[in-house]
Amino acid sequence: MNIRSIISNDNYSREEILYCLNSQGDDELALLEAGGRIRKQFVSNKVYLRGLIEYSNICAKNCFYCGIRRENKTVGRYCLSDENVLDAARFAMAKNYGSIVIQSGELSSPDFVKRIEQLIREIKRMSDGNLGITLSLGEQTEETYQKWYDAGAHRYLLRIEASNPTLYKKLHPDDPLHSYETRVNVLQTIKKVGYQTGTGVMIGLPFQTMEDLADDLCFMRDIDIDMCGMGPYVEHKETPLFQYRDQLMSQNDRLSLTLKMIATLRIMMKNINIASTTALQAINKEGRAQGILAGANILMPNITPGKFRDSYLLYENKPSTNEEAEDSTSSLEAIILHAGAEIGYGVWGDSLHYKSKL
Ligand code: SAH
Ligand code: SF4
């Protein structure tokens, strides 16, 4: 087996995927190069931007890895005002980003559902329908997903986090609020409502094996996702998983494994959208450029008002926590140019995979 013969196939066995993830040296370089080349060939050399608005760090859940989990009492909680959100959306319009992402801790009160619906409608009205809207607001009912879709959101991100149910259970409390089965069902509901559907995993988690990661990629292929956002797991000291920090691979190894995951997924699912995530930048300042070089085609500049950024710490060393949006924008341009790609300004940059199924 070698990388060149694997990538000349159309269908990849679990063994071949594992081979890609375990590749080193020249084989690894050939894999990353192929990821970048296939991106250019199948989705163009444009990288699309989604301005990320971190709406609230108030969360009903208690995921063992996450810094804003409900039981972390050291976090000062916030929720953006409507004006904060609309200002951020105006900023994205002024910068010609094309799209925004609204992300938040998981809440499902009627008030929350209504406010999000109204914000989506207002952003659509204000931008004459031009700003694309992705949501990343956790598990909701079908009715809620439908409401937000009808209001104008058209893409949804919900990471499976770990597709192996046994591993998933080690990362979450054992209660109905954190059920693996629900998470899988909810992903299907999101698809059924009509969203371009994205999922993803964390890479380098305690207890996670290479086989788990190969199976994660097979899971994404089997449920036929349109988009993917995956990044390295980064420990946070106020979380239960922090006690396993000595068992983790080095941050450098997490970086290279994430790049191999991106390249392998790009080769397996040629025309989906793949994000080069902020967590990649948290472990290496060149991380996001390397993600693009390995096959990613989406970047999510943080446009949350500066004073709230330090409170949305999912993990430690999260970048740009005290930078204003403007600084992040210029550094993003540098990242994209550095990766030899262009910015796809002013367009949605929808998943070609989704469109090919219509
Ligand atoms: N509450 C929503 C969206 C916000 S969390 C949800 O959970 O879907 C967004 C993502 O942050 C999660 O899907 C998770 O994969 C990631 N995340 C949380 N803690 C992390 C950590 N310690 N390291 C890396 N990524 C993390
Ligand atoms: Fe809440 Fe999402 Fe963090 Fe889980 S990962 S605790 S749902 S914000």
mmCIF file of C-alpha atoms and ligand atoms in Angstrom:
data_model
loop_
_atom_site.group_PDB
_atom_site.id
_atom_site.type_symbol
_atom_site.label_atom_id
_atom_site.label_comp_id
_atom_site.label_asym_id
_atom_site.label_seq_id
_atom_site.Cartn_x
_atom_site.Cartn_y
_atom_site.Cartn_z
ATOM 1 C CA MET A 1 0.000 0.000 0.000
ATOM 2 C CA ASN A 2 1.136 3.552 -0.609
ATOM 3 C CA ILE A 3 -0.539 6.972 -0.672
ATOM 4 C CA ARG A 4 -0.361 7.398 -4.443
ATOM 5 C CA SER A 5 -2.143 4.131 -5.152
ATOM 6 C CA ILE A 6 -4.750 4.860 -2.456
ATOM 7 C CA ILE A 7 -5.647 8.272 -3.835
ATOM 8 C CA SER A 8 -6.052 6.943 -7.332
ATOM 9 C CA ASN A 9 -9.027 4.883 -6.069
ATOM 10 C CA ASP A 10 -12.572 6.091 -5.714
ATOM 11 C CA ASN A 11 -13.575 4.078 -2.692
ATOM 12 C CA TYR A 12 -11.491 3.776 0.412
ATOM 13 C CA SER A 13 -11.451 0.830 2.783
ATOM 14 C CA ARG A 14 -11.030 1.352 6.532
ATOM 15 C CA GLU A 15 -7.502 -0.076 6.187
ATOM 16 C CA GLU A 16 -6.611 2.479 3.540
ATOM 17 C CA ILE A 17 -8.001 5.313 5.663
ATOM 18 C CA LEU A 18 -5.971 4.057 8.618
ATOM 19 C CA TYR A 19 -2.916 3.885 6.407
ATOM 20 C CA CYS A 20 -3.405 7.569 5.513
ATOM 21 C CA LEU A 21 -3.782 8.587 9.160
ATOM 22 C CA ASN A 22 -0.660 6.650 10.154
ATOM 23 C CA SER A 23 1.436 7.989 7.282
ATOM 24 C CA GLN A 24 4.776 9.645 8.085
ATOM 25 C CA GLY A 25 7.565 11.369 6.168
ATOM 26 C CA ASP A 26 7.223 11.362 2.369
ATOM 27 C CA ASP A 27 3.942 9.475 2.492
ATOM 28 C CA GLU A 28 2.477 12.082 4.848
ATOM 29 C CA LEU A 29 3.657 14.917 2.595
ATOM 30 C CA ALA A 30 2.125 13.200 -0.434
ATOM 31 C CA LEU A 31 -1.180 12.897 1.444
ATOM 32 C CA LEU A 32 -1.285 16.572 2.477
ATOM 33 C CA GLU A 33 -0.289 17.673 -1.005
ATOM 34 C CA ALA A 34 -3.075 15.547 -2.508
ATOM 35 C CA GLY A 35 -5.614 17.078 -0.095
ATOM 36 C CA GLY A 36 -4.691 20.589 -1.254
ATOM 37 C CA ARG A 37 -4.640 19.607 -4.924
ATOM 38 C CA ILE A 38 -8.050 17.903 -4.766
ATOM 39 C CA ARG A 39 -9.508 20.957 -3.031
ATOM 40 C CA LYS A 40 -8.368 23.153 -5.915
ATOM 41 C CA GLN A 41 -9.583 20.697 -8.503
ATOM 42 C CA PHE A 42 -13.016 19.965 -7.018
ATOM 43 C CA VAL A 43 -14.005 23.085 -5.043
ATOM 44 C CA SER A 44 -11.769 25.807 -6.551
ATOM 45 C CA ASN A 45 -8.899 27.738 -5.010
ATOM 46 C CA LYS A 46 -11.266 30.025 -3.096
ATOM 47 C CA VAL A 47 -11.526 29.989 0.666
ATOM 48 C CA TYR A 48 -14.906 31.197 1.954
ATOM 49 C CA LEU A 49 -15.349 33.197 5.131
ATOM 50 C CA ARG A 50 -17.984 32.854 7.840
ATOM 51 C CA GLY A 51 -17.841 35.564 10.499
ATOM 52 C CA LEU A 52 -18.258 33.738 13.808
ATOM 53 C CA ILE A 53 -20.589 35.284 16.373
ATOM 54 C CA GLU A 54 -20.319 33.615 19.781
ATOM 55 C CA TYR A 55 -23.813 34.422 20.935
ATOM 56 C CA SER A 56 -23.752 33.156 24.515
ATOM 57 C CA ASN A 57 -21.595 31.029 26.830
ATOM 58 C CA ILE A 58 -24.609 29.975 28.888
ATOM 59 C CA CYS A 59 -24.983 26.242 28.414
ATOM 60 C CA ALA A 60 -27.329 23.631 29.815
ATOM 61 C CA LYS A 61 -24.850 20.842 29.138
ATOM 62 C CA ASN A 62 -21.835 19.452 30.896
ATOM 63 C CA CYS A 63 -19.582 17.946 28.234
ATOM 64 C CA PHE A 64 -16.413 16.769 30.019
ATOM 65 C CA TYR A 65 -14.035 18.532 27.591
ATOM 66 C CA CYS A 66 -15.570 21.983 27.327
ATOM 67 C CA GLY A 67 -14.543 25.095 29.245
ATOM 68 C CA ILE A 68 -18.021 26.635 29.236
ATOM 69 C CA ARG A 69 -19.800 23.531 30.573
ATOM 70 C CA ARG A 70 -22.581 24.282 33.023
ATOM 71 C CA GLU A 71 -20.664 23.203 36.105
ATOM 72 C CA ASN A 72 -17.662 25.436 35.490
ATOM 73 C CA LYS A 73 -18.474 28.073 38.079
ATOM 74 C CA THR A 74 -15.360 30.129 37.284
ATOM 75 C CA VAL A 75 -16.886 31.456 34.037
ATOM 76 C CA GLY A 76 -18.659 34.815 33.950
ATOM 77 C CA ARG A 77 -21.726 34.129 31.804
ATOM 78 C CA TYR A 78 -22.965 36.485 29.056
ATOM 79 C CA CYS A 79 -25.480 36.660 26.268
ATOM 80 C CA LEU A 80 -25.069 39.190 23.448
ATOM 81 C CA SER A 81 -27.777 41.802 23.027
ATOM 82 C CA ASP A 82 -29.667 41.973 19.731
ATOM 83 C CA GLU A 83 -27.677 45.106 18.904
ATOM 84 C CA ASN A 84 -24.370 43.287 19.539
ATOM 85 C CA VAL A 85 -25.398 40.559 17.082
ATOM 86 C CA LEU A 86 -26.694 42.965 14.455
ATOM 87 C CA ASP A 87 -23.533 45.086 14.750
ATOM 88 C CA ALA A 88 -21.414 41.981 14.176
ATOM 89 C CA ALA A 89 -23.565 41.073 11.166
ATOM 90 C CA ARG A 90 -23.117 44.618 9.808
ATOM 91 C CA PHE A 91 -19.378 44.224 10.263
ATOM 92 C CA ALA A 92 -19.457 40.994 8.219
ATOM 93 C CA MET A 93 -21.429 42.792 5.505
ATOM 94 C CA ALA A 94 -19.041 45.747 5.468
ATOM 95 C CA LYS A 95 -16.098 43.361 5.148
ATOM 96 C CA ASN A 96 -17.879 41.445 2.400
ATOM 97 C CA TYR A 97 -17.543 38.115 4.215
ATOM 98 C CA GLY A 98 -20.625 36.628 2.552
ATOM 99 C CA SER A 99 -21.742 34.583 5.576
ATOM 100 C CA ILE A 100 -21.902 34.443 9.334
ATOM 101 C CA VAL A 101 -22.101 31.618 11.873
ATOM 102 C CA ILE A 102 -24.112 32.033 15.044
ATOM 103 C CA GLN A 103 -22.729 29.687 17.697
ATOM 104 C CA SER A 104 -23.697 29.320 21.338
ATOM 105 C CA GLY A 105 -23.823 27.214 24.441
ATOM 106 C CA GLU A 106 -26.834 24.932 24.190
ATOM 107 C CA LEU A 107 -30.118 26.476 25.258
ATOM 108 C CA SER A 108 -33.629 25.635 24.187
ATOM 109 C CA SER A 109 -36.007 27.869 26.155
ATOM 110 C CA PRO A 110 -38.893 29.334 24.125
ATOM 111 C CA ASP A 111 -37.350 32.760 24.663
ATOM 112 C CA PHE A 112 -33.999 31.647 23.206
ATOM 113 C CA VAL A 113 -35.673 29.973 20.208
ATOM 114 C CA LYS A 114 -37.724 33.088 19.511
ATOM 115 C CA ARG A 115 -34.782 35.498 19.849
ATOM 116 C CA ILE A 116 -32.671 33.477 17.433
ATOM 117 C CA GLU A 117 -35.559 33.308 14.974
ATOM 118 C CA GLN A 118 -36.029 37.067 15.130
ATOM 119 C CA LEU A 119 -32.310 37.716 14.744
ATOM 120 C CA ILE A 120 -32.132 35.484 11.654
ATOM 121 C CA ARG A 121 -35.086 37.355 10.132
ATOM 122 C CA GLU A 122 -33.576 40.728 10.956
ATOM 123 C CA ILE A 123 -30.148 39.827 9.531
ATOM 124 C CA LYS A 124 -31.800 38.578 6.339
ATOM 125 C CA ARG A 125 -33.875 41.762 6.062
ATOM 126 C CA MET A 126 -30.963 44.045 6.804
ATOM 127 C CA SER A 127 -28.720 42.384 4.184
ATOM 128 C CA ASP A 128 -31.442 42.045 1.495
ATOM 129 C CA GLY A 129 -31.057 38.297 1.870
ATOM 130 C CA ASN A 130 -27.384 38.518 0.954
ATOM 131 C CA LEU A 131 -25.703 37.342 4.134
ATOM 132 C CA GLY A 132 -25.610 33.542 4.413
ATOM 133 C CA ILE A 133 -26.378 32.160 7.878
ATOM 134 C CA THR A 134 -24.936 29.030 9.457
ATOM 135 C CA LEU A 135 -26.121 27.964 12.898
ATOM 136 C CA SER A 136 -24.219 26.001 15.532
ATOM 137 C CA LEU A 137 -26.656 26.002 18.424
ATOM 138 C CA GLY A 138 -26.625 22.387 19.531
ATOM 139 C CA GLU A 139 -29.448 19.868 19.779
ATOM 140 C CA GLN A 140 -32.957 21.223 19.249
ATOM 141 C CA THR A 141 -36.373 19.868 18.322
ATOM 142 C CA GLU A 142 -37.405 19.419 14.700
ATOM 143 C CA GLU A 143 -39.893 22.237 15.174
ATOM 144 C CA THR A 144 -37.132 24.620 16.257
ATOM 145 C CA TYR A 145 -34.848 23.623 13.391
ATOM 146 C CA GLN A 146 -37.741 24.192 10.989
ATOM 147 C CA LYS A 147 -38.509 27.622 12.465
ATOM 148 C CA TRP A 148 -34.920 28.770 12.065
ATOM 149 C CA TYR A 149 -34.717 27.311 8.567
ATOM 150 C CA ASP A 150 -37.914 29.083 7.557
ATOM 151 C CA ALA A 151 -36.492 32.308 8.988
ATOM 152 C CA GLY A 152 -33.532 32.034 6.581
ATOM 153 C CA ALA A 153 -30.702 29.970 8.099
ATOM 154 C CA HIS A 154 -29.480 27.389 5.616
ATOM 155 C CA ARG A 155 -26.480 25.590 7.110
ATOM 156 C CA TYR A 156 -26.159 23.811 10.479
ATOM 157 C CA LEU A 157 -23.125 22.476 12.302
ATOM 158 C CA LEU A 158 -23.439 19.803 14.953
ATOM 159 C CA ARG A 159 -20.330 17.807 15.677
ATOM 160 C CA ILE A 160 -20.762 14.170 16.550
ATOM 161 C CA GLU A 161 -17.592 14.800 18.641
ATOM 162 C CA ALA A 162 -16.735 11.065 18.599
ATOM 163 C CA SER A 163 -18.615 8.568 16.438
ATOM 164 C CA ASN A 164 -17.689 5.603 18.640
ATOM 165 C CA PRO A 165 -20.548 5.385 21.186
ATOM 166 C CA THR A 166 -18.242 3.972 23.877
ATOM 167 C CA LEU A 167 -15.821 6.877 23.482
ATOM 168 C CA TYR A 168 -18.722 9.359 23.305
ATOM 169 C CA LYS A 169 -19.942 8.049 26.657
ATOM 170 C CA LYS A 170 -16.522 8.611 28.224
ATOM 171 C CA LEU A 171 -16.632 12.253 27.139
ATOM 172 C CA HIS A 172 -20.115 13.059 28.413
ATOM 173 C CA PRO A 173 -22.179 12.543 31.555
ATOM 174 C CA ASP A 174 -24.355 9.446 31.475
ATOM 175 C CA ASP A 175 -27.778 11.086 31.299
ATOM 176 C CA PRO A 176 -30.495 11.750 28.693
ATOM 177 C CA LEU A 177 -29.180 15.263 28.011
ATOM 178 C CA HIS A 178 -25.959 13.772 26.639
ATOM 179 C CA SER A 179 -27.232 10.775 24.686
ATOM 180 C CA TYR A 180 -25.207 9.500 21.714
ATOM 181 C CA GLU A 181 -28.333 8.101 20.081
ATOM 182 C CA THR A 182 -30.062 11.483 20.292
ATOM 183 C CA ARG A 183 -27.047 13.199 18.763
ATOM 184 C CA VAL A 184 -27.102 10.868 15.741
ATOM 185 C CA ASN A 185 -30.883 11.236 15.357
ATOM 186 C CA VAL A 186 -30.680 15.001 15.597
ATOM 187 C CA LEU A 187 -28.118 15.082 12.782
ATOM 188 C CA GLN A 188 -30.636 13.224 10.617
ATOM 189 C CA THR A 189 -33.361 15.696 11.596
ATOM 190 C CA ILE A 190 -31.150 18.622 10.555
ATOM 191 C CA LYS A 191 -30.664 16.981 7.149
ATOM 192 C CA LYS A 192 -34.343 16.214 6.809
ATOM 193 C CA VAL A 193 -35.322 19.844 7.428
ATOM 194 C CA GLY A 194 -33.111 20.756 4.488
ATOM 195 C CA TYR A 195 -30.022 22.373 5.968
ATOM 196 C CA GLN A 196 -26.585 21.868 4.503
ATOM 197 C CA THR A 197 -25.436 19.647 7.314
ATOM 198 C CA GLY A 198 -22.033 19.694 8.931
ATOM 199 C CA THR A 199 -20.482 17.533 11.585
ATOM 200 C CA GLY A 200 -17.019 16.886 12.949
ATOM 201 C CA VAL A 201 -14.916 15.508 15.763
ATOM 202 C CA MET A 202 -12.148 16.490 18.133
ATOM 203 C CA ILE A 203 -8.773 14.945 17.390
ATOM 204 C CA GLY A 204 -6.322 13.755 20.040
ATOM 205 C CA LEU A 205 -8.888 13.160 22.788
ATOM 206 C CA PRO A 206 -7.969 10.987 25.756
ATOM 207 C CA PHE A 207 -8.956 7.319 25.120
ATOM 208 C CA GLN A 208 -9.229 7.940 21.340
ATOM 209 C CA THR A 209 -7.468 5.495 18.989
ATOM 210 C CA MET A 210 -6.416 5.776 15.342
ATOM 211 C CA GLU A 211 -9.149 3.259 14.551
ATOM 212 C CA ASP A 212 -11.696 5.596 16.161
ATOM 213 C CA LEU A 213 -10.550 8.416 13.892
ATOM 214 C CA ALA A 214 -10.706 6.215 10.783
ATOM 215 C CA ASP A 215 -14.238 5.242 11.834
ATOM 216 C CA ASP A 216 -15.107 8.932 12.342
ATOM 217 C CA LEU A 217 -14.268 9.571 8.695
ATOM 218 C CA CYS A 218 -16.323 6.537 7.620
ATOM 219 C CA PHE A 219 -19.216 7.863 9.738
ATOM 220 C CA MET A 220 -19.065 11.213 7.926
ATOM 221 C CA ARG A 221 -19.071 9.455 4.572
ATOM 222 C CA ASP A 222 -21.903 7.110 5.564
ATOM 223 C CA ILE A 223 -24.237 9.846 6.776
ATOM 224 C CA ASP A 224 -23.230 11.829 3.688
ATOM 225 C CA ILE A 225 -22.365 15.172 5.288
ATOM 226 C CA ASP A 226 -22.116 18.407 3.305
ATOM 227 C CA MET A 227 -19.640 20.171 5.576
ATOM 228 C CA CYS A 228 -17.094 19.311 8.228
ATOM 229 C CA GLY A 229 -15.446 21.203 11.063
ATOM 230 C CA MET A 230 -12.913 19.220 13.036
ATOM 231 C CA GLY A 231 -9.973 20.310 15.102
ATOM 232 C CA PRO A 232 -7.550 19.230 17.767
ATOM 233 C CA TYR A 233 -8.790 18.634 21.282
ATOM 234 C CA VAL A 234 -7.226 21.266 23.532
ATOM 235 C CA GLU A 235 -7.377 20.686 27.269
ATOM 236 C CA HIS A 236 -8.999 23.147 29.674
ATOM 237 C CA LYS A 237 -8.088 23.013 33.330
ATOM 238 C CA GLU A 238 -11.577 23.593 34.699
ATOM 239 C CA THR A 239 -12.930 20.418 33.080
ATOM 240 C CA PRO A 240 -13.080 16.765 34.167
ATOM 241 C CA LEU A 241 -10.983 15.576 31.185
ATOM 242 C CA PHE A 242 -8.050 17.697 32.349
ATOM 243 C CA GLN A 243 -7.028 14.906 34.724
ATOM 244 C CA TYR A 244 -5.965 12.826 31.689
ATOM 245 C CA ARG A 245 -3.664 15.500 30.236
ATOM 246 C CA ASP A 246 -0.574 13.327 30.785
ATOM 247 C CA GLN A 247 -2.004 10.702 28.441
ATOM 248 C CA LEU A 248 -2.410 13.089 25.507
ATOM 249 C CA MET A 249 -0.191 13.132 22.453
ATOM 250 C CA SER A 250 1.909 16.289 22.016
ATOM 251 C CA GLN A 251 0.267 19.349 20.499
ATOM 252 C CA ASN A 252 2.510 18.946 17.468
ATOM 253 C CA ASP A 253 1.253 15.422 16.934
ATOM 254 C CA ARG A 254 -2.344 16.636 17.325
ATOM 255 C CA LEU A 255 -1.643 19.248 14.677
ATOM 256 C CA SER A 256 -0.211 16.793 12.182
ATOM 257 C CA LEU A 257 -2.973 14.270 12.844
ATOM 258 C CA THR A 258 -5.627 16.960 12.287
ATOM 259 C CA LEU A 259 -3.997 17.867 8.971
ATOM 260 C CA LYS A 260 -3.999 14.208 7.941
ATOM 261 C CA MET A 261 -7.685 13.932 8.911
ATOM 262 C CA ILE A 262 -8.488 16.984 6.739
ATOM 263 C CA ALA A 263 -6.514 15.673 3.766
ATOM 264 C CA THR A 264 -7.986 12.161 4.040
ATOM 265 C CA LEU A 265 -11.541 13.476 4.281
ATOM 266 C CA ARG A 266 -10.941 15.773 1.305
ATOM 267 C CA ILE A 267 -9.785 12.782 -0.733
ATOM 268 C CA MET A 268 -12.788 10.702 0.389
ATOM 269 C CA MET A 269 -15.455 13.428 -0.044
ATOM 270 C CA LYS A 270 -14.050 15.671 -2.721
ATOM 271 C CA ASN A 271 -16.674 18.405 -2.970
ATOM 272 C CA ILE A 272 -17.750 19.022 0.638
ATOM 273 C CA ASN A 273 -16.838 22.169 2.580
ATOM 274 C CA ILE A 274 -14.151 21.626 5.221
ATOM 275 C CA ALA A 275 -13.254 24.261 7.818
ATOM 276 C CA SER A 276 -9.765 25.061 9.010
ATOM 277 C CA THR A 277 -10.762 25.615 12.624
ATOM 278 C CA THR A 278 -9.729 28.072 15.314
ATOM 279 C CA ALA A 279 -8.484 25.222 17.521
ATOM 280 C CA LEU A 280 -5.820 24.521 14.884
ATOM 281 C CA GLN A 281 -4.559 28.044 15.395
ATOM 282 C CA ALA A 282 -4.653 27.609 19.169
ATOM 283 C CA ILE A 283 -1.958 24.938 18.973
ATOM 284 C CA ASN A 284 0.118 26.497 16.172
ATOM 285 C CA LYS A 285 0.018 29.995 14.757
ATOM 286 C CA GLU A 286 0.368 28.617 11.235
ATOM 287 C CA GLY A 287 -2.243 25.943 11.938
ATOM 288 C CA ARG A 288 -5.083 27.377 9.880
ATOM 289 C CA ALA A 289 -2.891 28.062 6.832
ATOM 290 C CA GLN A 290 -1.690 24.472 7.044
ATOM 291 C CA GLY A 291 -5.308 23.308 7.223
ATOM 292 C CA ILE A 292 -6.033 25.092 3.943
ATOM 293 C CA LEU A 293 -2.919 23.620 2.359
ATOM 294 C CA ALA A 294 -4.128 20.155 3.413
ATOM 295 C CA GLY A 295 -7.560 20.609 1.810
ATOM 296 C CA ALA A 296 -9.776 22.885 3.940
ATOM 297 C CA ASN A 297 -11.718 25.668 2.160
ATOM 298 C CA ILE A 298 -13.549 27.526 4.939
ATOM 299 C CA LEU A 299 -12.313 29.956 7.596
ATOM 300 C CA MET A 300 -14.370 31.371 10.434
ATOM 301 C CA PRO A 301 -12.972 34.732 11.579
ATOM 302 C CA ASN A 302 -14.179 35.611 15.040
ATOM 303 C CA ILE A 303 -16.355 38.736 14.926
ATOM 304 C CA THR A 304 -17.746 38.518 18.457
ATOM 305 C CA PRO A 305 -17.461 41.911 20.196
ATOM 306 C CA GLY A 306 -13.988 41.944 21.801
ATOM 307 C CA LYS A 307 -15.056 42.298 25.421
ATOM 308 C CA PHE A 308 -16.959 38.985 25.377
ATOM 309 C CA ARG A 309 -14.246 36.876 23.791
ATOM 310 C CA ASP A 310 -12.429 35.948 26.976
ATOM 311 C CA SER A 311 -15.645 34.471 28.295
ATOM 312 C CA TYR A 312 -16.136 32.035 25.397
ATOM 313 C CA LEU A 313 -13.188 29.859 26.272
ATOM 314 C CA LEU A 314 -14.053 26.363 25.108
ATOM 315 C CA TYR A 315 -10.362 25.484 25.565
ATOM 316 C CA GLU A 316 -7.164 27.179 26.667
ATOM 317 C CA ASN A 317 -4.984 29.424 24.475
ATOM 318 C CA LYS A 318 -7.945 30.260 22.282
ATOM 319 C CA PRO A 319 -6.593 32.918 19.927
ATOM 320 C CA SER A 320 -7.807 36.454 19.405
ATOM 321 C CA THR A 321 -9.483 36.618 22.786
ATOM 322 C CA ASN A 322 -8.426 40.205 23.206
ATOM 323 C CA GLU A 323 -8.177 41.218 19.583
ATOM 324 C CA GLU A 324 -10.920 43.233 17.995
ATOM 325 C CA ALA A 325 -12.525 41.766 14.886
ATOM 326 C CA GLU A 326 -10.524 44.062 12.632
ATOM 327 C CA ASP A 327 -7.182 42.535 13.687
ATOM 328 C CA SER A 328 -8.429 39.069 12.996
ATOM 329 C CA THR A 329 -9.521 40.049 9.500
ATOM 330 C CA SER A 330 -6.109 41.221 8.369
ATOM 331 C CA SER A 331 -4.416 38.193 9.877
ATOM 332 C CA LEU A 332 -6.902 35.988 8.017
ATOM 333 C CA GLU A 333 -6.043 37.530 4.719
ATOM 334 C CA ALA A 334 -2.396 36.816 5.443
ATOM 335 C CA ILE A 335 -3.245 33.200 6.305
ATOM 336 C CA ILE A 336 -5.134 32.609 3.071
ATOM 337 C CA LEU A 337 -2.518 34.229 0.866
ATOM 338 C CA HIS A 338 0.186 32.322 2.709
ATOM 339 C CA ALA A 339 -1.612 29.103 1.752
ATOM 340 C CA GLY A 340 -1.581 30.150 -1.914
ATOM 341 C CA ALA A 341 -5.378 30.472 -2.025
ATOM 342 C CA GLU A 342 -7.779 33.343 -2.693
ATOM 343 C CA ILE A 343 -10.588 34.727 -0.578
ATOM 344 C CA GLY A 344 -14.070 34.119 -1.940
ATOM 345 C CA TYR A 345 -15.448 37.526 -0.958
ATOM 346 C CA GLY A 346 -19.130 38.372 -0.959
ATOM 347 C CA VAL A 347 -20.523 34.934 -1.806
ATOM 348 C CA TRP A 348 -22.046 32.169 0.297
ATOM 349 C CA GLY A 349 -19.619 29.499 -0.817
ATOM 350 C CA ASP A 350 -22.210 26.789 -0.298
ATOM 351 C CA SER A 351 -21.318 23.114 -0.202
ATOM 352 C CA LEU A 352 -21.031 21.858 -3.787
ATOM 353 C CA HIS A 353 -21.746 18.397 -2.422
ATOM 354 C CA TYR A 354 -25.150 19.551 -1.153
ATOM 355 C CA LYS A 355 -25.920 21.217 -4.471
ATOM 356 C CA SER A 356 -24.960 18.109 -6.412
ATOM 357 C CA LYS A 357 -27.699 16.180 -4.582
ATOM 358 C CA LEU A 358 -30.521 18.603 -5.434
HETATM 359 N N1 SAH B 1 -22.903 24.095 22.091
HETATM 360 C C1 SAH B 1 -22.777 23.811 20.701
HETATM 361 C C2 SAH B 1 -21.822 24.723 19.961
HETATM 362 C C3 SAH B 1 -20.669 25.301 20.751
HETATM 363 S S1 SAH B 1 -19.391 24.182 21.178
HETATM 364 C C4 SAH B 1 -22.359 22.366 20.530
HETATM 365 O O1 SAH B 1 -21.800 21.776 21.450
HETATM 366 O O2 SAH B 1 -22.632 21.838 19.442
HETATM 367 C C5 SAH B 1 -18.600 24.028 19.597
HETATM 368 C C6 SAH B 1 -17.554 22.945 19.532
HETATM 369 O O3 SAH B 1 -16.434 23.252 20.346
HETATM 370 C C7 SAH B 1 -17.977 21.581 20.029
HETATM 371 O O4 SAH B 1 -18.694 20.886 19.051
HETATM 372 C C8 SAH B 1 -16.653 20.925 20.398
HETATM 373 O O5 SAH B 1 -16.236 20.011 19.377
HETATM 374 C C9 SAH B 1 -15.665 22.087 20.461
HETATM 375 N N2 SAH B 1 -14.936 22.051 21.733
HETATM 376 C C10 SAH B 1 -15.449 22.121 22.976
HETATM 377 N N3 SAH B 1 -14.468 21.953 23.891
HETATM 378 C C11 SAH B 1 -13.311 21.760 23.206
HETATM 379 C C12 SAH B 1 -11.967 21.506 23.583
HETATM 380 N N4 SAH B 1 -11.609 21.413 24.863
HETATM 381 N N5 SAH B 1 -11.039 21.368 22.607
HETATM 382 C C13 SAH B 1 -11.395 21.476 21.318
HETATM 383 N N6 SAH B 1 -12.643 21.692 20.894
HETATM 384 C C14 SAH B 1 -13.598 21.830 21.829
HETATM 385 FE FE1 SF4 B 2 -22.146 23.260 25.944
HETATM 386 FE FE2 SF4 B 2 -21.331 22.829 23.402
HETATM 387 FE FE3 SF4 B 2 -19.568 23.114 25.444
HETATM 388 FE FE4 SF4 B 2 -21.051 20.887 25.328
HETATM 389 S S1 SF4 B 2 -19.503 21.563 23.816
HETATM 390 S S2 SF4 B 2 -20.682 22.124 27.174
HETATM 391 S S3 SF4 B 2 -22.964 21.702 24.518
HETATM 392 S S4 SF4 B 2 -20.962 24.655 24.637
#
